[in-house]
Amino acid sequence: METQVKNETLISREQLLAHWQGHRALTRRTIEAFPEKDLFSFSIGGMRTFAELAAELLAIAGPGVVGLATDEWKELDERDQAKGSKEKLLELWDKTTAQIDQYWERIPEGRFQEKLVAFGQYEDQGYCTLLYFIDNEIHHRGQGYVYLRALGIAPPAFWER
Amino acid sequence: METQVKNETLISREQLLAHWQGHRALTRRTIEAFPEKDLFSFSIGGMRTFAELAAELLAIAGPGVVGLATDEWKELDERDQAKGSKEKLLELWDKTTAQIDQYWERIPEGRFQEKLVAFGQYEDQGYCTLLYFIDNEIHHRGQGYVYLRALGIAPPAFWER
């Protein structure tokens, strides 16, 4: 057993999980705000559709929490599994939500400060890896907000989680 | 003195500061990527220009770290101080970067778990408040990426901090 660094708690595990899932709940509402057709076809400046961005987020979040818990990493598979169905995309989203809750407690003590190689290619400490997952989702969701505004649709309130 | 919760360190103070400043460095590169004219005039779907979004980020970050350190909060002042000058905006950005480094060490132990009322109106625990500052910046910077793409400009790499 390595000695844990004694330090004040900036954020606890439970709080970090709630923070992540709060962001994911907001992304879910963002997906819901898109008309199905635009979700799978609208984009700006040659970027991906919001469904394609959501497919990336799904590819990261579920396999990511499994990787953090088990240190077994598969290659990223960002293919769109929803195939044009918003209902299917939301179903996949909810499945990942449950998977995160399930695997979160299995993340070993100390993992967030350990070096790991996420998805077999991104070497970083555990906390950087998890924050990257969250930040990447915020980043792409922010882009979805622009798509919605361009479509004349008010996005969900950013501060509600 | 209150007893600190004994817990593993998910993220240390130094790491959290570096995380925040890393994001701010990326936002700085995003500001730099805009032609000056577009920075202050381009927008999509009735949204604010990227300079206006950056003014909001500046209004939060500097006074925000002072508030975390001292628990003295002023009202948010999101007025654009750069007045059409990209150089001036970057100068304000760098001033805030130094201010964050300066005040960070003065944030009292336990503050991140305490309830506070940021800017006299947003009640939350310290860690939520700081994560909100960071997340809000990621969110708006992601929107800036869409503006850049719509202008035919490649944004800076998201993963470089």
PDB file of C-alpha atoms in Angstrom:
ATOM      1  CA  MET A   1       0.000   0.000   0.000  1.00  0.00           C
ATOM      2  CA  GLU A   2       1.292   3.411  -0.887  1.00  0.00           C
ATOM      3  CA  THR A   3       0.907   6.187   1.627  1.00  0.00           C
ATOM      4  CA  GLN A   4      -1.845   8.597   0.692  1.00  0.00           C
ATOM      5  CA  VAL A   5      -0.900  12.249   0.542  1.00  0.00           C
ATOM      6  CA  LYS A   6      -2.488  13.970   3.532  1.00  0.00           C
ATOM      7  CA  ASN A   7      -4.391  16.929   2.239  1.00  0.00           C
ATOM      8  CA  GLU A   8      -7.647  18.779   2.608  1.00  0.00           C
ATOM      9  CA  THR A   9     -10.509  17.398   0.580  1.00  0.00           C
ATOM     10  CA  LEU A  10     -11.167  19.771  -2.300  1.00  0.00           C
ATOM     11  CA  ILE A  11     -13.785  17.469  -3.758  1.00  0.00           C
ATOM     12  CA  SER A  12     -14.923  14.058  -2.612  1.00  0.00           C
ATOM     13  CA  ARG A  13     -15.611  11.024  -4.769  1.00  0.00           C
ATOM     14  CA  GLU A  14     -19.355  11.367  -4.311  1.00  0.00           C
ATOM     15  CA  GLN A  15     -19.173  15.027  -5.291  1.00  0.00           C
ATOM     16  CA  LEU A  16     -17.073  14.301  -8.362  1.00  0.00           C
ATOM     17  CA  LEU A  17     -19.518  11.621  -9.501  1.00  0.00           C
ATOM     18  CA  ALA A  18     -22.465  13.988  -8.982  1.00  0.00           C
ATOM     19  CA  HIS A  19     -20.595  16.684 -10.904  1.00  0.00           C
ATOM     20  CA  TRP A  20     -20.023  14.340 -13.856  1.00  0.00           C
ATOM     21  CA  GLN A  21     -23.557  12.986 -13.871  1.00  0.00           C
ATOM     22  CA  GLY A  22     -24.943  16.518 -13.522  1.00  0.00           C
ATOM     23  CA  HIS A  23     -23.140  17.488 -16.697  1.00  0.00           C
ATOM     24  CA  ARG A  24     -24.361  14.353 -18.424  1.00  0.00           C
ATOM     25  CA  ALA A  25     -27.939  15.146 -17.436  1.00  0.00           C
ATOM     26  CA  LEU A  26     -27.561  18.564 -19.040  1.00  0.00           C
ATOM     27  CA  THR A  27     -26.146  17.009 -22.211  1.00  0.00           C
ATOM     28  CA  ARG A  28     -29.146  14.678 -22.251  1.00  0.00           C
ATOM     29  CA  ARG A  29     -31.473  17.691 -22.165  1.00  0.00           C
ATOM     30  CA  THR A  30     -29.434  19.235 -24.984  1.00  0.00           C
ATOM     31  CA  ILE A  31     -29.925  16.119 -27.118  1.00  0.00           C
ATOM     32  CA  GLU A  32     -33.647  16.251 -26.304  1.00  0.00           C
ATOM     33  CA  ALA A  33     -33.839  19.894 -27.418  1.00  0.00           C
ATOM     34  CA  PHE A  34     -32.836  19.004 -31.004  1.00  0.00           C
ATOM     35  CA  PRO A  35     -35.482  18.087 -33.561  1.00  0.00           C
ATOM     36  CA  GLU A  36     -34.551  14.528 -34.563  1.00  0.00           C
ATOM     37  CA  LYS A  37     -33.776  15.496 -38.150  1.00  0.00           C
ATOM     38  CA  ASP A  38     -31.379  18.292 -37.149  1.00  0.00           C
ATOM     39  CA  LEU A  39     -29.732  16.167 -34.485  1.00  0.00           C
ATOM     40  CA  PHE A  40     -28.492  13.840 -37.193  1.00  0.00           C
ATOM     41  CA  SER A  41     -27.963  16.308 -40.046  1.00  0.00           C
ATOM     42  CA  PHE A  42     -27.354  19.894 -38.910  1.00  0.00           C
ATOM     43  CA  SER A  43     -23.859  21.284 -38.537  1.00  0.00           C
ATOM     44  CA  ILE A  44     -21.868  24.505 -38.958  1.00  0.00           C
ATOM     45  CA  GLY A  45     -18.518  25.083 -40.656  1.00  0.00           C
ATOM     46  CA  GLY A  46     -17.953  21.458 -41.657  1.00  0.00           C
ATOM     47  CA  MET A  47     -18.161  20.224 -38.066  1.00  0.00           C
ATOM     48  CA  ARG A  48     -19.785  16.995 -36.941  1.00  0.00           C
ATOM     49  CA  THR A  49     -23.520  16.803 -36.222  1.00  0.00           C
ATOM     50  CA  PHE A  50     -24.545  16.862 -32.565  1.00  0.00           C
ATOM     51  CA  ALA A  51     -25.435  13.171 -32.843  1.00  0.00           C
ATOM     52  CA  GLU A  52     -21.867  12.442 -33.971  1.00  0.00           C
ATOM     53  CA  LEU A  53     -20.480  14.507 -31.104  1.00  0.00           C
ATOM     54  CA  ALA A  54     -22.775  12.622 -28.714  1.00  0.00           C
ATOM     55  CA  ALA A  55     -21.520   9.325 -30.160  1.00  0.00           C
ATOM     56  CA  GLU A  56     -17.972  10.419 -29.227  1.00  0.00           C
ATOM     57  CA  LEU A  57     -19.128  11.290 -25.703  1.00  0.00           C
ATOM     58  CA  LEU A  58     -20.749   7.872 -25.347  1.00  0.00           C
ATOM     59  CA  ALA A  59     -17.612   6.166 -26.657  1.00  0.00           C
ATOM     60  CA  ILE A  60     -15.601   7.883 -23.948  1.00  0.00           C
ATOM     61  CA  ALA A  61     -17.872   7.872 -20.876  1.00  0.00           C
ATOM     62  CA  GLY A  62     -18.906   4.211 -20.518  1.00  0.00           C
ATOM     63  CA  PRO A  63     -15.663   2.518 -21.600  1.00  0.00           C
ATOM     64  CA  GLY A  64     -13.855   5.324 -19.726  1.00  0.00           C
ATOM     65  CA  VAL A  65     -15.373   4.551 -16.336  1.00  0.00           C
ATOM     66  CA  VAL A  66     -14.752   0.846 -16.928  1.00  0.00           C
ATOM     67  CA  GLY A  67     -11.119   1.697 -17.698  1.00  0.00           C
ATOM     68  CA  LEU A  68     -10.773   3.796 -14.555  1.00  0.00           C
ATOM     69  CA  ALA A  69     -12.256   0.959 -12.496  1.00  0.00           C
ATOM     70  CA  THR A  70     -10.438  -1.998 -14.053  1.00  0.00           C
ATOM     71  CA  ASP A  71      -7.498  -0.453 -15.946  1.00  0.00           C
ATOM     72  CA  GLU A  72      -8.663  -2.441 -18.953  1.00  0.00           C
ATOM     73  CA  TRP A  73      -8.939  -0.152 -21.949  1.00  0.00           C
ATOM     74  CA  LYS A  74     -10.368  -0.936 -25.351  1.00  0.00           C
ATOM     75  CA  GLU A  75      -9.812   1.186 -28.415  1.00  0.00           C
ATOM     76  CA  LEU A  76     -12.182   4.108 -28.825  1.00  0.00           C
ATOM     77  CA  ASP A  77     -15.200   3.217 -30.934  1.00  0.00           C
ATOM     78  CA  GLU A  78     -16.953   6.455 -31.849  1.00  0.00           C
ATOM     79  CA  ARG A  79     -19.320   5.020 -34.405  1.00  0.00           C
ATOM     80  CA  ASP A  80     -22.861   6.295 -34.168  1.00  0.00           C
ATOM     81  CA  GLN A  81     -24.952   3.487 -32.677  1.00  0.00           C
ATOM     82  CA  ALA A  82     -28.183   5.480 -32.676  1.00  0.00           C
ATOM     83  CA  LYS A  83     -28.569   5.361 -36.460  1.00  0.00           C
ATOM     84  CA  GLY A  84     -30.896   8.291 -36.877  1.00  0.00           C
ATOM     85  CA  SER A  85     -33.080   7.643 -33.845  1.00  0.00           C
ATOM     86  CA  LYS A  86     -33.151  10.211 -31.052  1.00  0.00           C
ATOM     87  CA  GLU A  87     -34.966   7.740 -28.836  1.00  0.00           C
ATOM     88  CA  LYS A  88     -32.203   5.201 -29.350  1.00  0.00           C
ATOM     89  CA  LEU A  89     -29.529   7.816 -28.604  1.00  0.00           C
ATOM     90  CA  LEU A  90     -31.249   8.746 -25.331  1.00  0.00           C
ATOM     91  CA  GLU A  91     -31.553   5.062 -24.468  1.00  0.00           C
ATOM     92  CA  LEU A  92     -27.795   4.606 -25.002  1.00  0.00           C
ATOM     93  CA  TRP A  93     -27.223   7.718 -22.901  1.00  0.00           C
ATOM     94  CA  ASP A  94     -29.231   6.306 -19.987  1.00  0.00           C
ATOM     95  CA  LYS A  95     -27.453   2.968 -20.241  1.00  0.00           C
ATOM     96  CA  THR A  96     -24.122   4.765 -19.856  1.00  0.00           C
ATOM     97  CA  THR A  97     -25.482   6.761 -16.903  1.00  0.00           C
ATOM     98  CA  ALA A  98     -26.255   3.514 -15.097  1.00  0.00           C
ATOM     99  CA  GLN A  99     -22.868   2.045 -16.062  1.00  0.00           C
ATOM    100  CA  ILE A 100     -21.047   5.040 -14.587  1.00  0.00           C
ATOM    101  CA  ASP A 101     -22.933   4.693 -11.282  1.00  0.00           C
ATOM    102  CA  GLN A 102     -22.167   0.983 -11.255  1.00  0.00           C
ATOM    103  CA  TYR A 103     -18.428   1.194 -11.944  1.00  0.00           C
ATOM    104  CA  TRP A 104     -17.689   4.376 -10.000  1.00  0.00           C
ATOM    105  CA  GLU A 105     -17.370   2.607  -6.620  1.00  0.00           C
ATOM    106  CA  ARG A 106     -15.027   0.079  -8.168  1.00  0.00           C
ATOM    107  CA  ILE A 107     -12.416   2.714  -9.053  1.00  0.00           C
ATOM    108  CA  PRO A 108      -9.556   1.741  -6.711  1.00  0.00           C
ATOM    109  CA  GLU A 109      -8.256   4.125  -4.059  1.00  0.00           C
ATOM    110  CA  GLY A 110      -5.383   6.153  -5.403  1.00  0.00           C
ATOM    111  CA  ARG A 111      -6.345   5.668  -9.068  1.00  0.00           C
ATOM    112  CA  PHE A 112      -7.003   9.375  -9.599  1.00  0.00           C
ATOM    113  CA  GLN A 113      -3.381  10.170  -8.761  1.00  0.00           C
ATOM    114  CA  GLU A 114      -1.911   7.237 -10.702  1.00  0.00           C
ATOM    115  CA  LYS A 115      -0.543   7.419 -14.222  1.00  0.00           C
ATOM    116  CA  LEU A 116      -2.658   5.440 -16.659  1.00  0.00           C
ATOM    117  CA  VAL A 117      -2.906   5.043 -20.412  1.00  0.00           C
ATOM    118  CA  ALA A 118      -6.522   5.723 -21.291  1.00  0.00           C
ATOM    119  CA  PHE A 119      -7.840   3.834 -24.307  1.00  0.00           C
ATOM    120  CA  GLY A 120      -4.329   2.431 -24.772  1.00  0.00           C
ATOM    121  CA  GLN A 121      -3.037   5.753 -26.027  1.00  0.00           C
ATOM    122  CA  TYR A 122      -3.579   8.757 -23.720  1.00  0.00           C
ATOM    123  CA  GLU A 123      -1.078   8.732 -20.860  1.00  0.00           C
ATOM    124  CA  ASP A 124      -1.998  10.911 -17.921  1.00  0.00           C
ATOM    125  CA  GLN A 125      -2.917  10.818 -14.261  1.00  0.00           C
ATOM    126  CA  GLY A 126      -6.362   9.496 -13.414  1.00  0.00           C
ATOM    127  CA  TYR A 127      -7.812  12.844 -12.388  1.00  0.00           C
ATOM    128  CA  CYS A 128      -6.645  14.436 -15.660  1.00  0.00           C
ATOM    129  CA  THR A 129      -8.222  11.611 -17.609  1.00  0.00           C
ATOM    130  CA  LEU A 130     -11.579  11.961 -15.870  1.00  0.00           C
ATOM    131  CA  LEU A 131     -11.547  15.759 -16.073  1.00  0.00           C
ATOM    132  CA  TYR A 132     -10.759  15.403 -19.768  1.00  0.00           C
ATOM    133  CA  PHE A 133     -13.883  13.267 -20.216  1.00  0.00           C
ATOM    134  CA  ILE A 134     -16.003  15.912 -18.480  1.00  0.00           C
ATOM    135  CA  ASP A 135     -14.351  18.930 -20.130  1.00  0.00           C
ATOM    136  CA  ASN A 136     -14.618  17.370 -23.565  1.00  0.00           C
ATOM    137  CA  GLU A 137     -18.334  16.892 -23.000  1.00  0.00           C
ATOM    138  CA  ILE A 138     -18.807  20.514 -21.854  1.00  0.00           C
ATOM    139  CA  HIS A 139     -16.829  21.657 -24.904  1.00  0.00           C
ATOM    140  CA  HIS A 140     -18.926  19.735 -27.409  1.00  0.00           C
ATOM    141  CA  ARG A 141     -22.189  20.519 -25.649  1.00  0.00           C
ATOM    142  CA  GLY A 142     -21.319  24.212 -25.883  1.00  0.00           C
ATOM    143  CA  GLN A 143     -21.028  23.665 -29.617  1.00  0.00           C
ATOM    144  CA  GLY A 144     -24.454  22.031 -29.599  1.00  0.00           C
ATOM    145  CA  TYR A 145     -25.815  25.193 -27.973  1.00  0.00           C
ATOM    146  CA  VAL A 146     -24.635  27.193 -31.007  1.00  0.00           C
ATOM    147  CA  TYR A 147     -26.310  24.690 -33.324  1.00  0.00           C
ATOM    148  CA  LEU A 148     -29.552  25.081 -31.361  1.00  0.00           C
ATOM    149  CA  ARG A 149     -29.336  28.889 -31.425  1.00  0.00           C
ATOM    150  CA  ALA A 150     -28.652  28.791 -35.160  1.00  0.00           C
ATOM    151  CA  LEU A 151     -31.788  26.654 -35.505  1.00  0.00           C
ATOM    152  CA  GLY A 152     -33.775  29.221 -33.502  1.00  0.00           C
ATOM    153  CA  ILE A 153     -34.136  26.897 -30.490  1.00  0.00           C
ATOM    154  CA  ALA A 154     -33.383  27.990 -26.904  1.00  0.00           C
ATOM    155  CA  PRO A 155     -30.925  25.540 -25.296  1.00  0.00           C
ATOM    156  CA  PRO A 156     -31.452  24.276 -21.720  1.00  0.00           C
ATOM    157  CA  ALA A 157     -30.151  26.506 -18.890  1.00  0.00           C
ATOM    158  CA  PHE A 158     -26.423  25.881 -18.464  1.00  0.00           C
ATOM    159  CA  TRP A 159     -26.519  26.239 -14.684  1.00  0.00           C
ATOM    160  CA  GLU A 160     -29.187  23.565 -14.138  1.00  0.00           C
ATOM    161  CA  ARG A 161     -27.721  20.115 -13.624  1.00  0.00           C
TER     162      ARG A 161
ATOM    163  CA  MET B   1     -10.181  24.473  13.698  1.00  0.00           C
ATOM    164  CA  GLU B   2     -12.607  22.101  12.113  1.00  0.00           C
ATOM    165  CA  THR B   3     -11.532  18.548  11.534  1.00  0.00           C
ATOM    166  CA  GLN B   4     -10.811  17.900   7.877  1.00  0.00           C
ATOM    167  CA  VAL B   5     -12.539  14.921   6.298  1.00  0.00           C
ATOM    168  CA  LYS B   6      -9.943  12.201   5.911  1.00  0.00           C
ATOM    169  CA  ASN B   7     -10.025  11.084   2.348  1.00  0.00           C
ATOM    170  CA  GLU B   8      -7.810  10.185  -0.564  1.00  0.00           C
ATOM    171  CA  THR B   9      -6.617  13.123  -2.606  1.00  0.00           C
ATOM    172  CA  LEU B  10      -8.487  13.104  -5.892  1.00  0.00           C
ATOM    173  CA  ILE B  11      -6.897  16.358  -6.974  1.00  0.00           C
ATOM    174  CA  SER B  12      -4.530  18.635  -5.083  1.00  0.00           C
ATOM    175  CA  ARG B  13      -4.630  22.424  -4.890  1.00  0.00           C
ATOM    176  CA  GLU B  14      -1.628  22.758  -7.185  1.00  0.00           C
ATOM    177  CA  GLN B  15      -3.235  20.413  -9.700  1.00  0.00           C
ATOM    178  CA  LEU B  16      -6.540  22.271  -9.615  1.00  0.00           C
ATOM    179  CA  LEU B  17      -4.788  25.596 -10.181  1.00  0.00           C
ATOM    180  CA  ALA B  18      -2.801  24.132 -13.092  1.00  0.00           C
ATOM    181  CA  HIS B  19      -6.020  22.689 -14.512  1.00  0.00           C
ATOM    182  CA  TRP B  20      -7.728  26.084 -14.383  1.00  0.00           C
ATOM    183  CA  GLN B  21      -4.774  27.986 -15.796  1.00  0.00           C
ATOM    184  CA  GLY B  22      -4.327  25.355 -18.512  1.00  0.00           C
ATOM    185  CA  HIS B  23      -7.881  26.004 -19.645  1.00  0.00           C
ATOM    186  CA  ARG B  24      -7.308  29.741 -19.506  1.00  0.00           C
ATOM    187  CA  ALA B  25      -4.175  29.380 -21.661  1.00  0.00           C
ATOM    188  CA  LEU B  26      -6.264  27.544 -24.244  1.00  0.00           C
ATOM    189  CA  THR B  27      -8.918  30.261 -24.168  1.00  0.00           C
ATOM    190  CA  ARG B  28      -6.143  32.811 -24.700  1.00  0.00           C
ATOM    191  CA  ARG B  29      -5.046  30.929 -27.836  1.00  0.00           C
ATOM    192  CA  THR B  30      -8.690  30.886 -28.958  1.00  0.00           C
ATOM    193  CA  ILE B  31      -8.901  34.683 -28.605  1.00  0.00           C
ATOM    194  CA  GLU B  32      -5.645  34.961 -30.552  1.00  0.00           C
ATOM    195  CA  ALA B  33      -7.037  32.811 -33.361  1.00  0.00           C
ATOM    196  CA  PHE B  34      -9.796  35.333 -34.130  1.00  0.00           C
ATOM    197  CA  PRO B  35      -9.186  38.152 -36.600  1.00  0.00           C
ATOM    198  CA  GLU B  36      -9.669  41.301 -34.506  1.00  0.00           C
ATOM    199  CA  LYS B  37     -12.694  42.428 -36.503  1.00  0.00           C
ATOM    200  CA  ASP B  38     -14.517  39.104 -36.108  1.00  0.00           C
ATOM    201  CA  LEU B  39     -13.602  38.834 -32.435  1.00  0.00           C
ATOM    202  CA  PHE B  40     -15.679  41.936 -31.769  1.00  0.00           C
ATOM    203  CA  SER B  41     -18.413  41.525 -34.382  1.00  0.00           C
ATOM    204  CA  PHE B  42     -19.008  37.916 -35.472  1.00  0.00           C
ATOM    205  CA  SER B  43     -21.718  35.791 -33.917  1.00  0.00           C
ATOM    206  CA  ILE B  44     -24.233  33.084 -34.764  1.00  0.00           C
ATOM    207  CA  GLY B  45     -27.930  32.815 -33.947  1.00  0.00           C
ATOM    208  CA  GLY B  46     -28.121  36.103 -32.049  1.00  0.00           C
ATOM    209  CA  MET B  47     -25.469  35.038 -29.535  1.00  0.00           C
ATOM    210  CA  ARG B  48     -22.796  37.310 -28.084  1.00  0.00           C
ATOM    211  CA  THR B  49     -19.508  37.899 -29.886  1.00  0.00           C
ATOM    212  CA  PHE B  50     -16.487  35.982 -28.616  1.00  0.00           C
ATOM    213  CA  ALA B  51     -15.130  39.241 -27.162  1.00  0.00           C
ATOM    214  CA  GLU B  52     -18.337  39.624 -25.152  1.00  0.00           C
ATOM    215  CA  LEU B  53     -18.091  36.034 -23.955  1.00  0.00           C
ATOM    216  CA  ALA B  54     -14.441  36.666 -23.003  1.00  0.00           C
ATOM    217  CA  ALA B  55     -15.523  39.781 -21.083  1.00  0.00           C
ATOM    218  CA  GLU B  56     -17.855  37.566 -19.050  1.00  0.00           C
ATOM    219  CA  LEU B  57     -15.021  35.117 -18.381  1.00  0.00           C
ATOM    220  CA  LEU B  58     -12.783  37.965 -17.215  1.00  0.00           C
ATOM    221  CA  ALA B  59     -15.543  39.328 -14.991  1.00  0.00           C
ATOM    222  CA  ILE B  60     -15.779  35.946 -13.298  1.00  0.00           C
ATOM    223  CA  ALA B  61     -12.171  34.715 -13.053  1.00  0.00           C
ATOM    224  CA  GLY B  62     -10.324  37.596 -11.392  1.00  0.00           C
ATOM    225  CA  PRO B  63     -13.027  38.798  -8.980  1.00  0.00           C
ATOM    226  CA  GLY B  64     -13.891  35.095  -8.500  1.00  0.00           C
ATOM    227  CA  VAL B  65     -10.467  34.102  -7.185  1.00  0.00           C
ATOM    228  CA  VAL B  66     -10.438  37.198  -4.963  1.00  0.00           C
ATOM    229  CA  GLY B  67     -13.837  36.148  -3.616  1.00  0.00           C
ATOM    230  CA  LEU B  68     -12.643  32.598  -2.946  1.00  0.00           C
ATOM    231  CA  ALA B  69      -9.592  33.965  -1.127  1.00  0.00           C
ATOM    232  CA  THR B  70     -11.236  36.755   0.870  1.00  0.00           C
ATOM    233  CA  ASP B  71     -14.974  35.955   0.787  1.00  0.00           C
ATOM    234  CA  GLU B  72     -15.508  39.512  -0.384  1.00  0.00           C
ATOM    235  CA  TRP B  73     -17.683  39.532  -3.457  1.00  0.00           C
ATOM    236  CA  LYS B  74     -18.560  42.427  -5.700  1.00  0.00           C
ATOM    237  CA  GLU B  75     -21.352  42.421  -8.232  1.00  0.00           C
ATOM    238  CA  LEU B  76     -20.493  40.906 -11.605  1.00  0.00           C
ATOM    239  CA  ASP B  77     -19.341  43.528 -14.089  1.00  0.00           C
ATOM    240  CA  GLU B  78     -19.331  41.919 -17.528  1.00  0.00           C
ATOM    241  CA  ARG B  79     -18.801  45.089 -19.514  1.00  0.00           C
ATOM    242  CA  ASP B  80     -16.289  44.775 -22.319  1.00  0.00           C
ATOM    243  CA  GLN B  81     -13.147  46.606 -21.184  1.00  0.00           C
ATOM    244  CA  ALA B  82     -11.178  45.797 -24.343  1.00  0.00           C
ATOM    245  CA  LYS B  83     -13.218  48.158 -26.525  1.00  0.00           C
ATOM    246  CA  GLY B  84     -12.398  46.677 -29.886  1.00  0.00           C
ATOM    247  CA  SER B  85      -8.728  45.934 -29.237  1.00  0.00           C
ATOM    248  CA  LYS B  86      -7.545  42.318 -29.280  1.00  0.00           C
ATOM    249  CA  GLU B  87      -4.226  43.401 -27.778  1.00  0.00           C
ATOM    250  CA  LYS B  88      -6.048  45.034 -24.876  1.00  0.00           C
ATOM    251  CA  LEU B  89      -8.194  41.925 -24.352  1.00  0.00           C
ATOM    252  CA  LEU B  90      -5.090  39.719 -24.208  1.00  0.00           C
ATOM    253  CA  GLU B  91      -3.472  42.163 -21.795  1.00  0.00           C
ATOM    254  CA  LEU B  92      -6.519  41.952 -19.503  1.00  0.00           C
ATOM    255  CA  TRP B  93      -6.365  38.175 -19.834  1.00  0.00           C
ATOM    256  CA  ASP B  94      -2.737  38.072 -18.703  1.00  0.00           C
ATOM    257  CA  LYS B  95      -3.437  40.404 -15.807  1.00  0.00           C
ATOM    258  CA  THR B  96      -6.128  37.995 -14.593  1.00  0.00           C
ATOM    259  CA  THR B  97      -3.752  35.048 -15.010  1.00  0.00           C
ATOM    260  CA  ALA B  98      -1.288  36.729 -12.633  1.00  0.00           C
ATOM    261  CA  GLN B  99      -4.079  37.648 -10.224  1.00  0.00           C
ATOM    262  CA  ILE B 100      -5.235  34.036 -10.034  1.00  0.00           C
ATOM    263  CA  ASP B 101      -1.702  32.841  -9.245  1.00  0.00           C
ATOM    264  CA  GLN B 102      -1.389  35.528  -6.614  1.00  0.00           C
ATOM    265  CA  TYR B 103      -4.680  34.896  -4.796  1.00  0.00           C
ATOM    266  CA  TRP B 104      -4.761  31.114  -5.136  1.00  0.00           C
ATOM    267  CA  GLU B 105      -2.504  30.490  -2.112  1.00  0.00           C
ATOM    268  CA  ARG B 106      -4.649  32.809  -0.035  1.00  0.00           C
ATOM    269  CA  ILE B 107      -7.751  30.652  -0.415  1.00  0.00           C
ATOM    270  CA  PRO B 108      -8.216  29.383   3.155  1.00  0.00           C
ATOM    271  CA  GLU B 109      -8.090  25.692   3.976  1.00  0.00           C
ATOM    272  CA  GLY B 110     -11.574  24.213   3.878  1.00  0.00           C
ATOM    273  CA  ARG B 111     -12.992  26.912   1.614  1.00  0.00           C
ATOM    274  CA  PHE B 112     -13.704  24.492  -1.209  1.00  0.00           C
ATOM    275  CA  GLN B 113     -16.080  22.547   1.014  1.00  0.00           C
ATOM    276  CA  GLU B 114     -17.695  25.607   2.585  1.00  0.00           C
ATOM    277  CA  LYS B 115     -20.954  27.201   1.460  1.00  0.00           C
ATOM    278  CA  LEU B 116     -20.417  30.636   0.005  1.00  0.00           C
ATOM    279  CA  VAL B 117     -22.460  33.173  -1.928  1.00  0.00           C
ATOM    280  CA  ALA B 118     -20.442  33.986  -5.034  1.00  0.00           C
ATOM    281  CA  PHE B 119     -20.900  37.511  -6.348  1.00  0.00           C
ATOM    282  CA  GLY B 120     -23.461  38.049  -3.630  1.00  0.00           C
ATOM    283  CA  GLN B 121     -26.009  35.886  -5.399  1.00  0.00           C
ATOM    284  CA  TYR B 122     -24.868  32.321  -6.255  1.00  0.00           C
ATOM    285  CA  GLU B 123     -24.966  30.126  -3.164  1.00  0.00           C
ATOM    286  CA  ASP B 124     -22.973  26.937  -3.432  1.00  0.00           C
ATOM    287  CA  GLN B 125     -19.991  25.098  -1.987  1.00  0.00           C
ATOM    288  CA  GLY B 126     -16.563  26.453  -2.902  1.00  0.00           C
ATOM    289  CA  TYR B 127     -15.626  23.569  -5.188  1.00  0.00           C
ATOM    290  CA  CYS B 128     -18.915  23.946  -7.121  1.00  0.00           C
ATOM    291  CA  THR B 129     -18.271  27.650  -7.510  1.00  0.00           C
ATOM    292  CA  LEU B 130     -14.752  27.156  -8.864  1.00  0.00           C
ATOM    293  CA  LEU B 131     -15.803  24.286 -11.145  1.00  0.00           C
ATOM    294  CA  TYR B 132     -18.577  26.515 -12.422  1.00  0.00           C
ATOM    295  CA  PHE B 133     -16.013  29.184 -13.356  1.00  0.00           C
ATOM    296  CA  ILE B 134     -13.972  26.613 -15.268  1.00  0.00           C
ATOM    297  CA  ASP B 135     -16.927  24.816 -16.867  1.00  0.00           C
ATOM    298  CA  ASN B 136     -18.497  28.079 -17.971  1.00  0.00           C
ATOM    299  CA  GLU B 137     -15.234  28.990 -19.696  1.00  0.00           C
ATOM    300  CA  ILE B 138     -15.025  25.613 -21.463  1.00  0.00           C
ATOM    301  CA  HIS B 139     -18.663  26.014 -22.522  1.00  0.00           C
ATOM    302  CA  HIS B 140     -18.186  29.450 -24.050  1.00  0.00           C
ATOM    303  CA  ARG B 141     -14.814  28.593 -25.577  1.00  0.00           C
ATOM    304  CA  GLY B 142     -16.470  25.626 -27.303  1.00  0.00           C
ATOM    305  CA  GLN B 143     -18.886  28.144 -28.788  1.00  0.00           C
ATOM    306  CA  GLY B 144     -15.911  30.206 -29.961  1.00  0.00           C
ATOM    307  CA  TYR B 145     -14.642  27.100 -31.759  1.00  0.00           C
ATOM    308  CA  VAL B 146     -17.857  27.019 -33.803  1.00  0.00           C
ATOM    309  CA  TYR B 147     -17.457  30.712 -34.632  1.00  0.00           C
ATOM    310  CA  LEU B 148     -13.899  30.031 -35.816  1.00  0.00           C
ATOM    311  CA  ARG B 149     -14.987  27.043 -37.924  1.00  0.00           C
ATOM    312  CA  ALA B 150     -17.801  29.100 -39.438  1.00  0.00           C
ATOM    313  CA  LEU B 151     -15.141  31.704 -40.318  1.00  0.00           C
ATOM    314  CA  GLY B 152     -13.010  29.000 -41.957  1.00  0.00           C
ATOM    315  CA  ILE B 153     -10.345  29.172 -39.228  1.00  0.00           C
ATOM    316  CA  ALA B 154      -8.939  26.068 -37.487  1.00  0.00           C
ATOM    317  CA  PRO B 155      -9.220  26.478 -33.689  1.00  0.00           C
ATOM    318  CA  PRO B 156      -6.332  25.527 -31.371  1.00  0.00           C
ATOM    319  CA  ALA B 157      -6.072  21.853 -30.354  1.00  0.00           C
ATOM    320  CA  PHE B 158      -8.456  21.228 -27.462  1.00  0.00           C
ATOM    321  CA  TRP B 159      -6.140  18.772 -25.717  1.00  0.00           C
ATOM    322  CA  GLU B 160      -3.177  21.169 -25.524  1.00  0.00           C
ATOM    323  CA  ARG B 161      -3.157  23.247 -22.364  1.00  0.00           C
TER     324      ARG B 161
END
